[in-house]
CSV table of C-alpha atoms and ligand atoms in Angstrom, one decimal:
chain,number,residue,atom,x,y,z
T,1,UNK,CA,15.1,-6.9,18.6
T,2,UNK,CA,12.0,-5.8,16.9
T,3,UNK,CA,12.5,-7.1,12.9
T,4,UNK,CA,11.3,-3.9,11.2
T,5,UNK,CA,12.3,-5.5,7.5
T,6,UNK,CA,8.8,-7.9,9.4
T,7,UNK,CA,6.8,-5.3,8.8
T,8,UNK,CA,7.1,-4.9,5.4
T,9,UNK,CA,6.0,-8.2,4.5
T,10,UNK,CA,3.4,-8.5,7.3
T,11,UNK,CA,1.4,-4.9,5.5
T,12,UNK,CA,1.8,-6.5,2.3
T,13,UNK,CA,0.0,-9.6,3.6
T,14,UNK,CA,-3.1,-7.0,5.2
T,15,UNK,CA,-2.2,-8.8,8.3
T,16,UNK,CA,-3.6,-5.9,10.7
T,17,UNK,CA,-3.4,-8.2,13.9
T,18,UNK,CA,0.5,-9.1,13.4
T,19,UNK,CA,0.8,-5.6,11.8
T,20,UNK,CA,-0.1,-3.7,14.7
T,21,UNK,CA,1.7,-6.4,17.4
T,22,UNK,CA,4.8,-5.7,15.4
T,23,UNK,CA,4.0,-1.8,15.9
T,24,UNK,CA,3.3,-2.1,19.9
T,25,UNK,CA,6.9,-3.9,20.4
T,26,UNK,CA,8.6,-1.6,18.0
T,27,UNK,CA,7.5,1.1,19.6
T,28,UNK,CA,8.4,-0.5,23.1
T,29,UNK,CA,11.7,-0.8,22.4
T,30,UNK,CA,12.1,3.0,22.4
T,31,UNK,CA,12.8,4.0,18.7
T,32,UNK,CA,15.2,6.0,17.3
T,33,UNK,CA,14.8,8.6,15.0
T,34,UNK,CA,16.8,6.7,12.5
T,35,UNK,CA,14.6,3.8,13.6
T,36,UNK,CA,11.6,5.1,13.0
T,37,UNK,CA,12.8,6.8,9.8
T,38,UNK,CA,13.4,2.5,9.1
T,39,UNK,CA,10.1,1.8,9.9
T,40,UNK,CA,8.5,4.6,8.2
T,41,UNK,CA,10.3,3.0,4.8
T,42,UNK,CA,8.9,-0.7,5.7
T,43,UNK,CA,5.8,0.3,5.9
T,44,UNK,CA,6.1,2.4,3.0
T,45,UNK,CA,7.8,-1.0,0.8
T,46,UNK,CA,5.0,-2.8,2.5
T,47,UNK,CA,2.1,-0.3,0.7
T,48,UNK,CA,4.6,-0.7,-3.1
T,49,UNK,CA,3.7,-4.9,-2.5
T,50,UNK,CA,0.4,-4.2,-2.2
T,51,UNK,CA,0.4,-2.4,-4.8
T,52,UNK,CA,2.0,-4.3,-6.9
T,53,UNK,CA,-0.2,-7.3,-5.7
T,54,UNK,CA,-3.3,-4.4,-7.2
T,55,UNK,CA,-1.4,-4.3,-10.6
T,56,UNK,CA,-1.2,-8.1,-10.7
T,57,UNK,CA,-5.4,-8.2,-10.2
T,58,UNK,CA,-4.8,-10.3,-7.0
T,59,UNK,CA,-5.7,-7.6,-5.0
T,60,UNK,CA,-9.3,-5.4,-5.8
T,61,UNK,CA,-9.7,-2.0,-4.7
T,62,UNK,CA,-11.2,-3.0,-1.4
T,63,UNK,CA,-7.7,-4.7,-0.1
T,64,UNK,CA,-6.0,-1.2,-1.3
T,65,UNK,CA,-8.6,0.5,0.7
T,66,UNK,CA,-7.8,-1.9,3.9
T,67,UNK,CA,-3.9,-1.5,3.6
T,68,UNK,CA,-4.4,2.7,3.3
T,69,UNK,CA,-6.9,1.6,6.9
T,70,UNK,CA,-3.8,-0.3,8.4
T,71,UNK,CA,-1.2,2.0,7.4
T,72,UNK,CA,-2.9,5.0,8.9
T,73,UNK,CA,-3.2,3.4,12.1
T,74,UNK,CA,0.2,2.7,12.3
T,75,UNK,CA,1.4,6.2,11.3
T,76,UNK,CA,-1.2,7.2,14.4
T,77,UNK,CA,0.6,5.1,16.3
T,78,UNK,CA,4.6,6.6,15.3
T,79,UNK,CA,4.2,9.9,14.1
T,80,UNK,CA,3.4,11.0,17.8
T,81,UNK,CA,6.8,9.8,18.9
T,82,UNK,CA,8.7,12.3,16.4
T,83,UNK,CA,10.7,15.0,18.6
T,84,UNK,CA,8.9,18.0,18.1
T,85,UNK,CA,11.3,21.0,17.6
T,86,UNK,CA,10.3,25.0,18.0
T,87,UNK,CA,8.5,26.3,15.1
T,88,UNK,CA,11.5,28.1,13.2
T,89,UNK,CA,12.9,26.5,10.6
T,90,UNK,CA,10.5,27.9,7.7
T,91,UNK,CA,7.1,27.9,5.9
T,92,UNK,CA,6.0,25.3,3.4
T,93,UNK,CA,2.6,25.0,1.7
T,94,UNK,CA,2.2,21.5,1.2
T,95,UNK,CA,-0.5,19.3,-0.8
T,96,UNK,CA,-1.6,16.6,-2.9
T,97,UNK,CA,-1.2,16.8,-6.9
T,98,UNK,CA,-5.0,18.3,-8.5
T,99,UNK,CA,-6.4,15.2,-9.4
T,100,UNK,CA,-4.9,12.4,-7.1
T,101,UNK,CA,-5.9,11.9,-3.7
T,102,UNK,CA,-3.6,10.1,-2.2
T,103,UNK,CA,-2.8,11.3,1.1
T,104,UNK,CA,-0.7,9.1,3.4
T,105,UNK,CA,2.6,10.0,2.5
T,106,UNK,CA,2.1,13.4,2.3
T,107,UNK,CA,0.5,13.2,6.1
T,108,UNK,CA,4.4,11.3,6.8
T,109,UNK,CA,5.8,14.3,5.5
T,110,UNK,CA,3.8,16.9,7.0
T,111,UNK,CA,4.2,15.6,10.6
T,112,UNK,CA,8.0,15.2,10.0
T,113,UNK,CA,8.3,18.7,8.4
T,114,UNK,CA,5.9,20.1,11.8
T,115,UNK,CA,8.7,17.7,13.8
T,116,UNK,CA,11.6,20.0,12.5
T,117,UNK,CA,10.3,22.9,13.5
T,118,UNK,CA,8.7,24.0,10.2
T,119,UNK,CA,5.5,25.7,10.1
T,120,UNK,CA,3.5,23.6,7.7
T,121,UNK,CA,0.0,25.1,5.8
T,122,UNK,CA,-1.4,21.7,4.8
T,123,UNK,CA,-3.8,22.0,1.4
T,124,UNK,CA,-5.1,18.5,1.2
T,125,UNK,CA,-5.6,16.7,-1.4
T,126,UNK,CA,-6.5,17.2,-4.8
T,127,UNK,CA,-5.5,21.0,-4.6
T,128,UNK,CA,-6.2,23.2,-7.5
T,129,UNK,CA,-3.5,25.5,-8.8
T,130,UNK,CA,-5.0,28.5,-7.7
T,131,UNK,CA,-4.8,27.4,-4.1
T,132,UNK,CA,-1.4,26.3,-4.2
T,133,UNK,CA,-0.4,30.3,-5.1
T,134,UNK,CA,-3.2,32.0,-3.2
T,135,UNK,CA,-1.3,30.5,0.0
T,136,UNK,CA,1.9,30.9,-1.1
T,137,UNK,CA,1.1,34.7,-1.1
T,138,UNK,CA,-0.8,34.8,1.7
T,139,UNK,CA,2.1,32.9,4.1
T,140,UNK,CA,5.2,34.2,2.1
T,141,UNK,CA,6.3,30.7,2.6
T,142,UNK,CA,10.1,29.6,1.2
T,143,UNK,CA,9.0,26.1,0.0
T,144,UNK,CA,6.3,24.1,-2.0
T,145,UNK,CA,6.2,20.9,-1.7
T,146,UNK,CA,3.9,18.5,-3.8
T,147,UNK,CA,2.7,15.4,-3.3
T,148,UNK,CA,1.6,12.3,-6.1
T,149,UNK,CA,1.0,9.1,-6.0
T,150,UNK,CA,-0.6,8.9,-9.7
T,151,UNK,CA,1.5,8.9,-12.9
T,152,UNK,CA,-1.0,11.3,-14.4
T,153,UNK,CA,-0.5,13.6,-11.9
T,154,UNK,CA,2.9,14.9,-13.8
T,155,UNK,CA,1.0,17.0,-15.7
T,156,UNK,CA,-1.0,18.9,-12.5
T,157,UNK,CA,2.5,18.7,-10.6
T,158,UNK,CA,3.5,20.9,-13.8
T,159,UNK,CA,0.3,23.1,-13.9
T,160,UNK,CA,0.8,24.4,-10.5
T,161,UNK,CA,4.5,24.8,-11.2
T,162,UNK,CA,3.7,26.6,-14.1
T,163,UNK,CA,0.4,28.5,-12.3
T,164,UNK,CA,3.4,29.7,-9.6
T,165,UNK,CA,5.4,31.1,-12.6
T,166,UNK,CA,2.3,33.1,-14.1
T,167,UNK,CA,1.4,34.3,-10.9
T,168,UNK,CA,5.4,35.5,-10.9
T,169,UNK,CA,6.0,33.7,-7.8
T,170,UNK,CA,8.4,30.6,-8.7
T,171,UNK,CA,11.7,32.5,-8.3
T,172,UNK,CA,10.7,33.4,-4.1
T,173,UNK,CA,9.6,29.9,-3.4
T,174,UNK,CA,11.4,26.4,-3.3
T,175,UNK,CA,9.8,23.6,-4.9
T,176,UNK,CA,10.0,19.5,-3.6
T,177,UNK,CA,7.7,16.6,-5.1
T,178,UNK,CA,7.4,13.9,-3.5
T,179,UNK,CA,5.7,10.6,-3.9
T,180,UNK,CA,6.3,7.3,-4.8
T,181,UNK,CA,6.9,7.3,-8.7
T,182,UNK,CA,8.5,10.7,-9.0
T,183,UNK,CA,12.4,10.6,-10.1
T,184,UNK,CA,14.5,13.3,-12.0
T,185,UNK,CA,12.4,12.9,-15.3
T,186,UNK,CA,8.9,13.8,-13.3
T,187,UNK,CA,11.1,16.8,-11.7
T,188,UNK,CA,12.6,18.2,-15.2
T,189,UNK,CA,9.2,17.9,-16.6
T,190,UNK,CA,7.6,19.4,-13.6
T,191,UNK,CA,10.4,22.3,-13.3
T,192,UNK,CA,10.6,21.6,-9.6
T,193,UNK,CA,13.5,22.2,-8.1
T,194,UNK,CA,14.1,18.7,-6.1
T,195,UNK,CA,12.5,15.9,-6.1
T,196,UNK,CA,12.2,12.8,-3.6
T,197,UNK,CA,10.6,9.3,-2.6
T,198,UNK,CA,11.6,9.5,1.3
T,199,UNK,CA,9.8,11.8,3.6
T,200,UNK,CA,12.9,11.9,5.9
T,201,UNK,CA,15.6,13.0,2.3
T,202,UNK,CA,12.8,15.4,1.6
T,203,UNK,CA,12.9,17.1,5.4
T,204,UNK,CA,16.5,17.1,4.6
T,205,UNK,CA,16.4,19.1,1.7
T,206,UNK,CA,13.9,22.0,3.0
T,207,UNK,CA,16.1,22.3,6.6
T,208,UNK,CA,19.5,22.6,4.2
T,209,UNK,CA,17.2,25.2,2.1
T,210,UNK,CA,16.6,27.3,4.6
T,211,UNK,CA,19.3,27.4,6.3
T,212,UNK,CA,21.7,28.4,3.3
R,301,B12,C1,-3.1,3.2,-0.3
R,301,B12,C2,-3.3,3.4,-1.8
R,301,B12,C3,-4.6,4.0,-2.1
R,301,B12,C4,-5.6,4.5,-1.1
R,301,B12,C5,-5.2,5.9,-0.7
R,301,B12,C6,-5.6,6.3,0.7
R,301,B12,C7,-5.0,7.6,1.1
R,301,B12,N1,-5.7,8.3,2.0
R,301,B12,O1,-3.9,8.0,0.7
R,301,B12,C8,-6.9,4.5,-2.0
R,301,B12,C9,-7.5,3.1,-1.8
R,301,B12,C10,-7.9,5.5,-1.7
R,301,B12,C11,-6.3,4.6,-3.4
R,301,B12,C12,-7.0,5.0,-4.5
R,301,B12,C13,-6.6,4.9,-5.8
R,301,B12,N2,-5.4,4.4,-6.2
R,301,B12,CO1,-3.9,4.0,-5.0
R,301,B12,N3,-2.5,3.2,-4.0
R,301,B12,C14,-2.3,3.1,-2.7
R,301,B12,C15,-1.0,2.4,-2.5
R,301,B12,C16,-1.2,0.9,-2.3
R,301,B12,C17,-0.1,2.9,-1.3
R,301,B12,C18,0.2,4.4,-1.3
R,301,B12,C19,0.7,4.8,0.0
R,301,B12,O2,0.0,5.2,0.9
R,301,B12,N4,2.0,4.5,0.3
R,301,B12,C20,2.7,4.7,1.6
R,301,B12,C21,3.3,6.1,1.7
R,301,B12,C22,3.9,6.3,3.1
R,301,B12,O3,4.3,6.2,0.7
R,301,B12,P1,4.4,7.4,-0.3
R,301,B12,O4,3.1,7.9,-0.6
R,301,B12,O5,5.3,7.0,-1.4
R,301,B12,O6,5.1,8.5,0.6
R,301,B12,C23,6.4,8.5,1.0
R,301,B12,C24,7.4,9.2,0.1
R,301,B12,O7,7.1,9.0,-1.3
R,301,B12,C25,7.4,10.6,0.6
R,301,B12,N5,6.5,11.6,0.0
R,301,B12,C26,5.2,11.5,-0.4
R,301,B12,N6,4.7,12.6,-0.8
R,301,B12,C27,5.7,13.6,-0.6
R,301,B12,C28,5.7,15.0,-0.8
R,301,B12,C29,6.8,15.7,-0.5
R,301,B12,C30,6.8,17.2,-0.7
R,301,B12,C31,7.9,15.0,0.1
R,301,B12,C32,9.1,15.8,0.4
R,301,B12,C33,7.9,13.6,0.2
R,301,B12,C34,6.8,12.9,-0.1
R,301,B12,O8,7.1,10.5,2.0
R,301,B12,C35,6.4,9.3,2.3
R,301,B12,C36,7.2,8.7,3.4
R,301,B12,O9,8.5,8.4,3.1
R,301,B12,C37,-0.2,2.7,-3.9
R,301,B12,C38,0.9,1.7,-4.2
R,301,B12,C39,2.3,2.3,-4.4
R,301,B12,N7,3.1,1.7,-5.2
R,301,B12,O10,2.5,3.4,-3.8
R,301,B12,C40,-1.5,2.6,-4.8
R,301,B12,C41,-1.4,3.4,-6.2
R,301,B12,C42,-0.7,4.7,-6.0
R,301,B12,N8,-2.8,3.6,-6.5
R,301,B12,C43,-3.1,3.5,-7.7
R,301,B12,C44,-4.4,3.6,-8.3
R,301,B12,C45,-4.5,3.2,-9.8
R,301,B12,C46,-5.4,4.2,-7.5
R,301,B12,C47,-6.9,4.5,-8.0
R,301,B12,C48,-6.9,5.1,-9.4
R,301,B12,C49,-7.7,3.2,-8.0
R,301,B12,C50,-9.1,3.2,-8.5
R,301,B12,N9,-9.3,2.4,-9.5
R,301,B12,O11,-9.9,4.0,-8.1
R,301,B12,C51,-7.4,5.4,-6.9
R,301,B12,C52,-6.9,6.9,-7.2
R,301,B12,C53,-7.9,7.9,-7.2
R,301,B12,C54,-7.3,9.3,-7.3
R,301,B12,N10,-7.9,10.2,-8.1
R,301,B12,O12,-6.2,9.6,-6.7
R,301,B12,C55,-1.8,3.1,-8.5
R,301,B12,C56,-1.3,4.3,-9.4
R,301,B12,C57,-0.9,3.8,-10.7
R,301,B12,C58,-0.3,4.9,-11.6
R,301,B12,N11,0.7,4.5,-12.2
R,301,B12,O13,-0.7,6.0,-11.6
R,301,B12,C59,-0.9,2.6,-7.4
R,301,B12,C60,0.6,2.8,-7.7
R,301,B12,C61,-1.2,1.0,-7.3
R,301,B12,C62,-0.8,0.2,-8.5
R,301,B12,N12,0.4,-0.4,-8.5
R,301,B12,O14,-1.5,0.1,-9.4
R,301,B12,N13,-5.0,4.1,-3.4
């Protein structure tokens, strides 16, 4: 049995040779969803240690640089084995806070979102408001979903919130952040309507959305 809690502590280490051995066998053992949903959350404990390692100065920017490398091989490596349903669940405009640019999570959620069956208009990163409603009217999508990684990027999570509002567009759309230090404070002040740190809850969420 492959030891996925392994992983975890073999990312935080930036030990891309047992990393990606770990990966292989994982993925040899034929995954389930749940398990990769497991996996998904390792690696994604494994990026918080590094980090925290950052914080603690005894990591620089170029091992934070090398874990983002590692990890986005090994999402290469899973996301392909998702079970790709029909396109029909829904429309979500999806992107990355203005101002951060953090983009690995949000890539999780995009391709497990695209895996449901949800059509998915992916922005980028660092999205500006304006871009954020423009394809919200274009696509008439139900759901906005934001992603940040950067504690600062509360207050552009609120500006495009708010931009939707001006625009008069907030009461047809949905909207989930997502990230690693969001929690129901972020969401009050962001006036989102859900918030969550797990790509697979925040899949949940949108499919119960639409189909209620
Ligand atoms: C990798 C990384 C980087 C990479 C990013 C590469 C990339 N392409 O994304 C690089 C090296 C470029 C980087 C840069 C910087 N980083 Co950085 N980075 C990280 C690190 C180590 C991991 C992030 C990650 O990929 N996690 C793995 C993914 C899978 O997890 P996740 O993002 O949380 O996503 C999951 C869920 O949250 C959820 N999810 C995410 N988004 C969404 C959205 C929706 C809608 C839904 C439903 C779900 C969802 O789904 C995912 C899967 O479950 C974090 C540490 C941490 N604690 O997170 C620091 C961290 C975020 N970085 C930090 C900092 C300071 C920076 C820099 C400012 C450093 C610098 N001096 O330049 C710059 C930022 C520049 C900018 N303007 O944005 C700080 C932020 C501190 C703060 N409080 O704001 C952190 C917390 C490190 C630390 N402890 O100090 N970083």
């Amino acid at each position: 049995m492959v030891q996925i809690a392994e992983l975890s502590k073999v990312i935080a280490d930036l030990d891309e040779p047992k990393v990606l051995k770990l990966v292989e066998e994982f993925l040899a053992s034929e995954p389930s969803e749940a398990d990769l949903n497991r996996a998904i959350k390792a690696c994604q404990d494994g990026m918080i240690e590094v980090g925290n390692r950052y914080e603690a100065k005894e990591y620089f920017l170029p091992e934070l640089i090398f874990g983002a490398e590692i990890l986005k091989e090994v999402m290469s490596r899973m996301m392909p084995r998702l079970k790709v349903a029909p396109a029909r669940m829904g429309k979500v405009v999806l992107g990355t806070a203005h101002g951060d640019i953090h983009d690995i999570g949000k890539n999780v959620v995009r391709d497990m979102l695209e895996a449901a069956g949800f059509e998915v208009y992916d922005l980028g990163i660092d999205v500006p408001y304006q871009q954020f409603v423009d394809k919200v009217r274009e696509t008439n999508a139900q759901i906005v979903g934001i992603s940040a990684l950067l504690t600062l990027a509360r207050e552009t999570m609120k500006g495009t919130v708010d931009a939707m509002k001006d625009a008069g567009l907030r009461d047809r759309v949905k909207v989930i952040i997502g990230g690693n230090p969001v929690d129901e404070k972020v969401r009050a002040y962001v006036g989102a309507d859900r918030f969550t740190n797990s790509a697979a809850e925040g899949v949940e969420i949108c499919k119960k959305w639409v189909e209620a």
